[in-house]
Amino acid sequence: MRRAEGRSHGQGKGSDEVCGAGIISLLADQGVSRWLDGAEWQEPNPRRLARLVDDGLISGLALGPEPLTRSLLRRGRPVRETGGPVTAGALRAAEGLLAAEGRRACDVLLPVHERTGGRDGHVALEAGPVADTATARRLARAVDRPNVLIALPAGPDGLAAAADCLAEGIGVDLGPVLSPAHYGKAAAAWLDGLRRAHRAGRDLSAIRAVVSVPLAPVDAAFDERLRSSSSEAARMMRGEAALASARLVFHSHERLLAGPDWRELAALGARPHRVRWTDTAVRAPGGPGTRYVDELVVRGAITTLGPATLEAVAERGNPRGDAVTGRGRAAARVLDSLEILGAPYAPTVRALASRAAALRSARWNALLAAVSGVLGAAGAAGGRIG
């Protein structure tokens, strides 16, 4: 892919003339930030990240345990134990690995962060496996960069930790947020954290937050229920739930930013949190599809792209401007139709939340097992690690 900046994208000539990396420029022109989904990396790759950033294709990164696990399993990378029994040592070593990769990524993205006045150029690092305030605080301090966000689960414990972090001036990424009601709880934690930060005398303009909204898992969950029906109407509604739900969440976001709670904090210098679309890979015949990226263009949002989806968007994406604002009523009708067809919104979302929590635990358990294996092998060999 060639450099996105300065590439012609046929203004006024229709989106079918947009080609190559110029499509990524078009997304940027439409106010959409592009973050790389580090979960799809085979292993952490700061050099590739630097190339993508330098080319203007990527302006942020989401990083969790998956590429670290793959790197350890493939290369047997040594991990230095920080003391204590193997289980405690594995946890500290895993956190140390994540913090080290986070520092490297933050340094790559720091110019973007500075150029945008802190609005972009962030690295969201997934805290875990116990995502409490102490864990988040420890990770933030270990990274020690102004553009790090600590990614916390949007359950009760994660929301409480997020409010605590924000009160201390630590930026957060809350997710997955799966419904407008769920968004309301995340927003309440955000407002609480900012109010506490203000009472503590902190500079609210320096505190950043993101709310992450998944797409592909939402469609998968609803489509699974729709497949139990043989009706043509149910078949036609497959693949419609994620876009509708996401648009309703963004509608809630817009209402919040138009309300008195936010206006009060904005007057004190606070900056709005941003909505980040995640899990944007559409599995389509012939390769990843670009529908989620194309259909959720809205100024101020972040779209998260795995390497394959980034390539697909650059080659054949078709963003056509704002496809979110003013779509709330139509989105609600879609969800009403799903309910009638046997895919009720609330219970499906609850099942999704439970599945997301289980997947998060599995990701961290896999990393801890890989780290423990390296520590155990080093101990059996009777030598130092490193």
Coordinates of C-alpha atoms in Angstrom, one line a residue:
M1 CA 0.0 0.0 0.0
R2 CA 1.3 3.4 -0.9
R3 CA 1.2 6.5 1.2
A4 CA -2.3 7.7 1.9
E5 CA -1.6 11.4 2.4
G6 CA -1.6 13.5 -0.7
R7 CA -3.2 10.7 -2.7
S8 CA -6.0 11.9 -5.0
H9 CA -9.3 10.4 -4.2
G10 CA -11.5 11.9 -6.9
Q11 CA -13.4 14.6 -5.0
G12 CA -16.7 15.2 -6.6
K13 CA -16.3 12.2 -9.0
G14 CA -18.0 9.5 -6.9
S15 CA -16.6 6.9 -4.6
D16 CA -16.1 4.3 -7.3
E17 CA -13.1 6.2 -8.5
V18 CA -11.4 6.0 -5.1
C19 CA -8.6 3.5 -5.3
G20 CA -5.8 2.1 -3.2
A21 CA -4.8 3.8 0.0
G22 CA -6.7 6.9 -1.2
I23 CA -9.7 5.3 0.4
I24 CA -8.0 5.4 3.8
S25 CA -7.4 9.1 3.1
L26 CA -11.1 9.5 2.4
L27 CA -12.0 7.9 5.7
A28 CA -9.7 10.4 7.4
D29 CA -11.3 13.3 5.5
Q30 CA -14.7 12.1 6.7
G31 CA -13.4 12.4 10.3
V32 CA -12.9 8.6 11.0
S33 CA -9.7 7.6 12.9
R34 CA -8.2 4.3 11.9
W35 CA -6.8 2.0 14.6
L36 CA -5.0 -1.2 14.0
D37 CA -6.4 -4.3 15.7
G38 CA -3.3 -5.8 17.2
A39 CA -5.1 -9.0 18.2
E40 CA -4.8 -10.1 14.6
W41 CA -1.0 -9.7 14.5
Q42 CA 1.0 -12.9 14.5
E43 CA 3.2 -11.2 17.0
P44 CA 3.9 -7.6 18.1
N45 CA 5.5 -5.7 15.2
P46 CA 6.5 -2.1 16.0
R47 CA 8.3 -1.7 12.7
R48 CA 5.2 -2.5 10.7
L49 CA 3.2 -0.3 12.9
A50 CA 5.7 2.6 12.3
R51 CA 5.3 2.0 8.5
L52 CA 1.5 2.1 8.7
V53 CA 1.7 5.3 10.8
D54 CA 4.2 7.0 8.6
D55 CA 2.0 6.2 5.5
G56 CA -0.9 7.8 7.2
L57 CA -3.0 4.6 7.3
I58 CA -3.2 4.1 11.0
S59 CA -3.6 6.5 13.9
G60 CA -4.0 4.2 16.9
L61 CA -3.6 0.7 18.1
A62 CA -5.5 -1.8 20.3
L63 CA -3.3 -4.4 21.9
G64 CA -4.1 -7.3 24.1
P65 CA -2.5 -10.6 25.0
E66 CA -3.0 -12.6 21.8
P67 CA 0.1 -11.6 19.8
L68 CA 2.2 -11.9 22.9
T69 CA 1.0 -15.5 23.3
R70 CA 1.6 -16.4 19.7
S71 CA 5.1 -14.9 19.9
L72 CA 6.0 -16.9 23.0
L73 CA 4.7 -20.2 21.5
R74 CA 6.3 -19.7 18.2
R75 CA 9.7 -18.4 19.2
G76 CA 10.1 -19.5 22.8
R77 CA 11.0 -15.9 23.7
P78 CA 12.5 -15.9 27.2
V79 CA 10.6 -14.1 29.9
R80 CA 12.3 -12.7 33.0
E81 CA 10.5 -13.7 36.2
T82 CA 10.0 -10.8 38.6
G83 CA 9.8 -12.9 41.8
G84 CA 7.5 -15.1 43.8
P85 CA 6.0 -18.4 42.9
V86 CA 5.6 -19.3 39.2
T87 CA 1.9 -18.3 39.0
A88 CA 2.6 -14.8 40.5
G89 CA 5.8 -14.6 38.5
A90 CA 3.8 -15.4 35.3
L91 CA 1.3 -12.7 36.0
R92 CA 4.0 -10.1 36.6
A93 CA 6.0 -11.3 33.6
A94 CA 2.9 -11.1 31.4
E95 CA 2.1 -7.6 32.6
G96 CA 5.7 -6.7 31.9
L97 CA 5.6 -8.0 28.4
L98 CA 2.4 -6.1 27.7
A99 CA 3.8 -2.9 29.2
A100 CA 7.0 -3.2 27.1
E101 CA 5.1 -3.6 23.9
G102 CA 2.8 -0.8 24.9
R103 CA 5.8 1.6 25.5
R104 CA 7.2 0.8 22.0
A105 CA 3.8 1.3 20.3
C106 CA 3.1 4.5 22.3
D107 CA 6.5 5.9 21.1
V108 CA 5.6 5.1 17.5
L109 CA 2.2 6.9 17.8
L110 CA 3.4 9.8 20.0
P111 CA 3.9 12.2 17.0
V112 CA 0.2 11.5 16.0
H113 CA -0.9 12.2 19.6
E114 CA 1.1 15.5 19.6
R115 CA 0.0 16.6 16.2
T116 CA -3.7 16.1 17.0
G117 CA -3.5 17.7 20.4
G118 CA -4.1 14.4 22.2
R119 CA -7.2 13.5 20.3
D120 CA -5.6 10.6 18.5
G121 CA -2.5 8.5 18.5
H122 CA -3.4 6.3 21.4
V123 CA -2.5 2.7 22.3
A124 CA -5.3 0.8 24.2
L125 CA -3.7 -1.9 26.3
E126 CA -6.0 -4.6 27.7
A127 CA -5.6 -4.9 31.5
G128 CA -6.1 -8.3 33.0
P129 CA -6.8 -10.9 33.9
V130 CA -8.2 -9.2 36.9
A131 CA -9.2 -5.8 35.6
D132 CA -9.5 -3.9 38.8
T133 CA -8.2 -0.4 39.7
A134 CA -4.9 -1.7 41.1
T135 CA -4.2 -3.7 37.9
A136 CA -5.1 -0.7 35.6
R137 CA -3.0 1.7 37.7
R138 CA 0.0 -0.7 37.7
L139 CA -0.1 -1.1 33.9
A140 CA -0.5 2.7 33.3
R141 CA 2.5 3.4 35.5
A142 CA 4.6 0.7 33.9
V143 CA 4.0 2.1 30.4
D144 CA 4.3 5.8 31.6
R145 CA 3.3 7.4 28.3
P146 CA 0.7 10.2 27.7
N147 CA -1.0 8.4 24.9
V148 CA -1.7 5.1 26.6
L149 CA -5.3 4.0 27.4
I150 CA -6.1 1.1 29.7
A151 CA -8.7 -1.2 28.2
L152 CA -11.2 -2.4 30.8
P153 CA -14.2 -4.7 30.5
A154 CA -17.5 -2.9 30.6
G155 CA -18.9 -5.0 33.4
P156 CA -19.6 -3.7 37.0
D157 CA -16.0 -4.2 38.2
G158 CA -14.5 -2.7 35.0
L159 CA -16.8 0.3 35.1
A160 CA -15.8 1.0 38.7
A161 CA -12.1 0.7 37.8
A162 CA -12.6 3.0 34.8
A163 CA -14.2 5.7 37.0
D164 CA -11.3 5.4 39.5
C165 CA -8.7 5.6 36.7
L166 CA -10.3 8.7 35.1
A167 CA -10.5 10.3 38.5
E168 CA -6.7 9.8 38.7
G169 CA -6.1 11.1 35.2
I170 CA -5.6 7.7 33.6
G171 CA -7.3 7.3 30.2
V172 CA -9.5 4.3 29.5
D173 CA -11.0 2.2 26.8
L174 CA -14.3 0.6 27.9
G175 CA -15.8 -2.3 26.1
P176 CA -17.3 -4.3 24.7
V177 CA -20.4 -2.0 24.9
L178 CA -23.3 -4.0 23.4
S179 CA -26.4 -1.9 23.6
P180 CA -27.7 1.7 24.3
A181 CA -28.4 0.7 27.9
H182 CA -24.9 -0.7 28.3
Y183 CA -23.5 2.5 26.8
G184 CA -25.5 4.5 29.4
K185 CA -23.7 2.7 32.2
A186 CA -20.3 3.2 30.5
A187 CA -21.1 6.9 30.1
A188 CA -22.2 7.2 33.7
A189 CA -18.8 5.8 34.8
W190 CA -17.0 8.3 32.5
L191 CA -19.0 11.2 33.9
D192 CA -18.3 10.1 37.5
G193 CA -14.6 9.8 36.9
L194 CA -14.4 13.2 35.3
R195 CA -16.3 14.9 38.1
R196 CA -14.0 13.3 40.6
A197 CA -10.9 14.3 38.6
H198 CA -12.2 17.9 38.6
R199 CA -12.7 17.9 42.4
A200 CA -9.1 16.6 42.7
G201 CA -7.9 19.6 40.6
R202 CA -6.9 17.7 37.5
D203 CA -6.7 19.1 34.0
L204 CA -9.8 17.5 32.4
S205 CA -8.6 18.4 28.9
A206 CA -5.8 15.8 29.3
I207 CA -8.0 12.9 30.2
R208 CA -9.1 10.8 27.3
A209 CA -11.6 7.9 27.0
V210 CA -12.9 5.5 24.3
V211 CA -16.0 3.3 24.3
S212 CA -15.6 0.2 22.2
V213 CA -18.6 -1.3 20.3
P214 CA -18.2 -4.7 18.6
L215 CA -19.8 -5.6 15.3
A216 CA -19.1 -9.1 13.9
P217 CA -19.9 -10.9 17.2
V218 CA -23.3 -9.1 17.4
D219 CA -24.3 -10.3 13.9
A220 CA -23.1 -13.8 14.7
A221 CA -25.2 -14.0 17.8
F222 CA -28.4 -12.7 16.2
D223 CA -27.9 -14.7 13.0
E224 CA -27.6 -17.9 15.1
R225 CA -31.1 -17.3 16.5
L226 CA -32.5 -16.3 13.1
R227 CA -31.3 -19.6 11.6
S228 CA -33.8 -21.5 13.7
S229 CA -36.5 -19.9 11.5
S230 CA -37.1 -21.1 7.9
S231 CA -38.9 -18.0 6.9
E232 CA -37.7 -15.7 4.1
A233 CA -38.1 -12.7 6.4
A234 CA -35.7 -14.2 8.9
R235 CA -33.2 -15.0 6.2
M236 CA -33.3 -11.4 4.9
M237 CA -32.6 -10.0 8.3
R238 CA -29.4 -11.8 8.8
G239 CA -26.4 -9.5 9.0
E240 CA -28.6 -6.5 10.0
A241 CA -28.3 -6.5 13.8
A242 CA -24.8 -5.2 14.3
L243 CA -25.2 -2.0 12.2
A244 CA -28.6 -1.3 13.8
S245 CA -27.3 -1.8 17.3
A246 CA -24.2 0.3 16.6
R247 CA -26.2 3.2 15.2
L248 CA -28.5 3.1 18.3
V249 CA -25.4 3.2 20.6
F250 CA -24.1 6.2 18.7
H251 CA -27.5 7.9 18.9
S252 CA -27.2 7.5 22.7
H253 CA -23.7 9.0 22.5
E254 CA -25.0 12.0 20.6
R255 CA -27.8 12.6 23.1
L256 CA -25.3 12.5 25.9
L257 CA -23.1 15.1 24.3
A258 CA -26.1 17.3 23.8
G259 CA -27.2 17.1 27.4
P260 CA -26.5 19.2 30.5
D261 CA -24.2 16.7 32.3
W262 CA -21.7 16.9 29.4
R263 CA -22.1 20.6 28.8
E264 CA -21.2 21.2 32.5
L265 CA -18.0 19.2 32.1
A266 CA -17.2 20.6 28.7
A267 CA -17.2 24.1 30.3
L268 CA -14.6 22.9 32.7
G269 CA -12.3 21.8 29.8
A270 CA -13.2 18.1 29.4
R271 CA -13.0 16.5 26.0
P272 CA -15.7 14.1 24.8
H273 CA -15.0 10.4 24.8
R274 CA -15.0 8.6 21.4
V275 CA -16.9 5.6 20.1
R276 CA -14.7 2.9 18.6
W277 CA -16.0 0.2 16.3
T278 CA -14.3 -3.1 16.8
D279 CA -14.5 -6.6 15.2
T280 CA -15.0 -5.0 11.8
A281 CA -13.9 -8.1 9.7
V282 CA -16.8 -9.3 7.6
R283 CA -16.1 -12.9 6.4
A284 CA -17.2 -12.8 2.8
P285 CA -16.5 -15.1 -0.2
G286 CA -13.2 -14.1 -1.7
G287 CA -11.8 -12.3 1.4
P288 CA -12.7 -9.9 4.2
G289 CA -15.6 -7.6 3.4
T290 CA -15.7 -3.9 4.1
R291 CA -19.4 -3.4 5.0
Y292 CA -19.0 -2.5 8.6
V293 CA -16.3 0.1 7.8
D294 CA -18.3 1.5 4.9
E295 CA -21.6 1.7 6.7
L296 CA -20.5 3.2 10.0
V297 CA -18.7 6.3 8.8
V298 CA -19.4 9.2 11.2
R299 CA -17.2 12.1 12.1
G300 CA -15.4 11.6 15.4
A301 CA -15.6 7.8 15.5
I302 CA -12.8 5.3 15.4
T303 CA -12.8 2.2 13.2
T304 CA -10.5 -0.7 14.2
L305 CA -9.0 -2.7 11.3
G306 CA -7.1 -5.9 11.4
P307 CA -4.3 -6.2 8.8
A308 CA -6.5 -8.1 6.3
T309 CA -9.4 -5.7 6.7
L310 CA -7.1 -2.8 6.3
E311 CA -5.9 -4.2 3.0
A312 CA -9.5 -4.9 1.9
V313 CA -10.6 -1.4 2.7
A314 CA -7.7 0.2 0.9
E315 CA -8.4 -2.0 -2.2
R316 CA -12.2 -2.0 -2.4
G317 CA -13.7 0.0 0.4
N318 CA -16.6 2.2 -0.5
P319 CA -17.3 4.8 2.3
R320 CA -20.1 7.2 1.3
G321 CA -20.1 9.7 4.0
D322 CA -22.1 9.8 7.2
A323 CA -24.1 6.7 7.5
V324 CA -25.0 6.9 11.2
T325 CA -26.4 10.3 12.1
G326 CA -30.2 10.4 11.9
R327 CA -30.5 6.6 11.5
G328 CA -31.8 5.9 15.1
R329 CA -35.4 5.3 14.2
A330 CA -34.6 3.0 11.3
A331 CA -32.2 1.1 13.5
A332 CA -34.9 0.7 16.2
R333 CA -37.3 -0.8 13.6
V334 CA -34.6 -3.3 12.6
L335 CA -34.3 -4.5 16.2
D336 CA -38.1 -4.6 16.5
S337 CA -38.2 -6.9 13.5
L338 CA -35.6 -9.1 14.9
E339 CA -37.7 -9.5 18.1
I340 CA -40.7 -10.6 16.1
L341 CA -38.6 -13.1 14.1
G342 CA -37.3 -14.8 17.3
A343 CA -34.1 -12.9 18.0
P344 CA -34.9 -10.7 21.0
Y345 CA -32.5 -8.0 21.7
A346 CA -32.0 -8.0 25.5
P347 CA -31.4 -11.7 26.1
T348 CA -29.1 -12.0 23.0
V349 CA -27.0 -9.1 24.3
R350 CA -26.8 -10.6 27.7
A351 CA -25.6 -13.9 26.2
L352 CA -23.0 -11.9 24.2
A353 CA -21.7 -10.1 27.3
S354 CA -21.2 -13.5 29.0
R355 CA -19.4 -14.9 26.0
A356 CA -17.2 -11.8 25.7
A357 CA -16.2 -12.2 29.4
A358 CA -15.4 -15.8 28.9
L359 CA -13.3 -15.1 25.8
R360 CA -11.4 -12.4 27.7
S361 CA -10.5 -14.9 30.4
A362 CA -9.5 -17.4 27.8
R363 CA -7.1 -14.9 26.1
W364 CA -5.4 -14.1 29.4
N365 CA -5.2 -17.7 30.5
A366 CA -3.5 -18.6 27.2
L367 CA -0.9 -15.9 27.8
L368 CA -0.3 -16.9 31.4
A369 CA 0.1 -20.6 30.4
A370 CA 2.6 -19.6 27.7
V371 CA 4.6 -17.5 30.1
S372 CA 4.5 -20.2 32.9
G373 CA 5.8 -22.7 30.4
V374 CA 8.8 -20.5 29.6
L375 CA 9.4 -19.8 33.3
G376 CA 9.1 -23.5 34.1
A377 CA 11.5 -24.5 31.3
A378 CA 14.1 -22.0 32.5
G379 CA 13.8 -23.2 36.1
A380 CA 14.2 -26.9 35.0
A381 CA 17.3 -25.9 33.0
G382 CA 18.7 -24.4 36.2
G383 CA 19.6 -21.1 34.5
R384 CA 18.6 -17.5 34.5
I385 CA 15.9 -16.3 32.1
G386 CA 16.9 -13.6 29.7

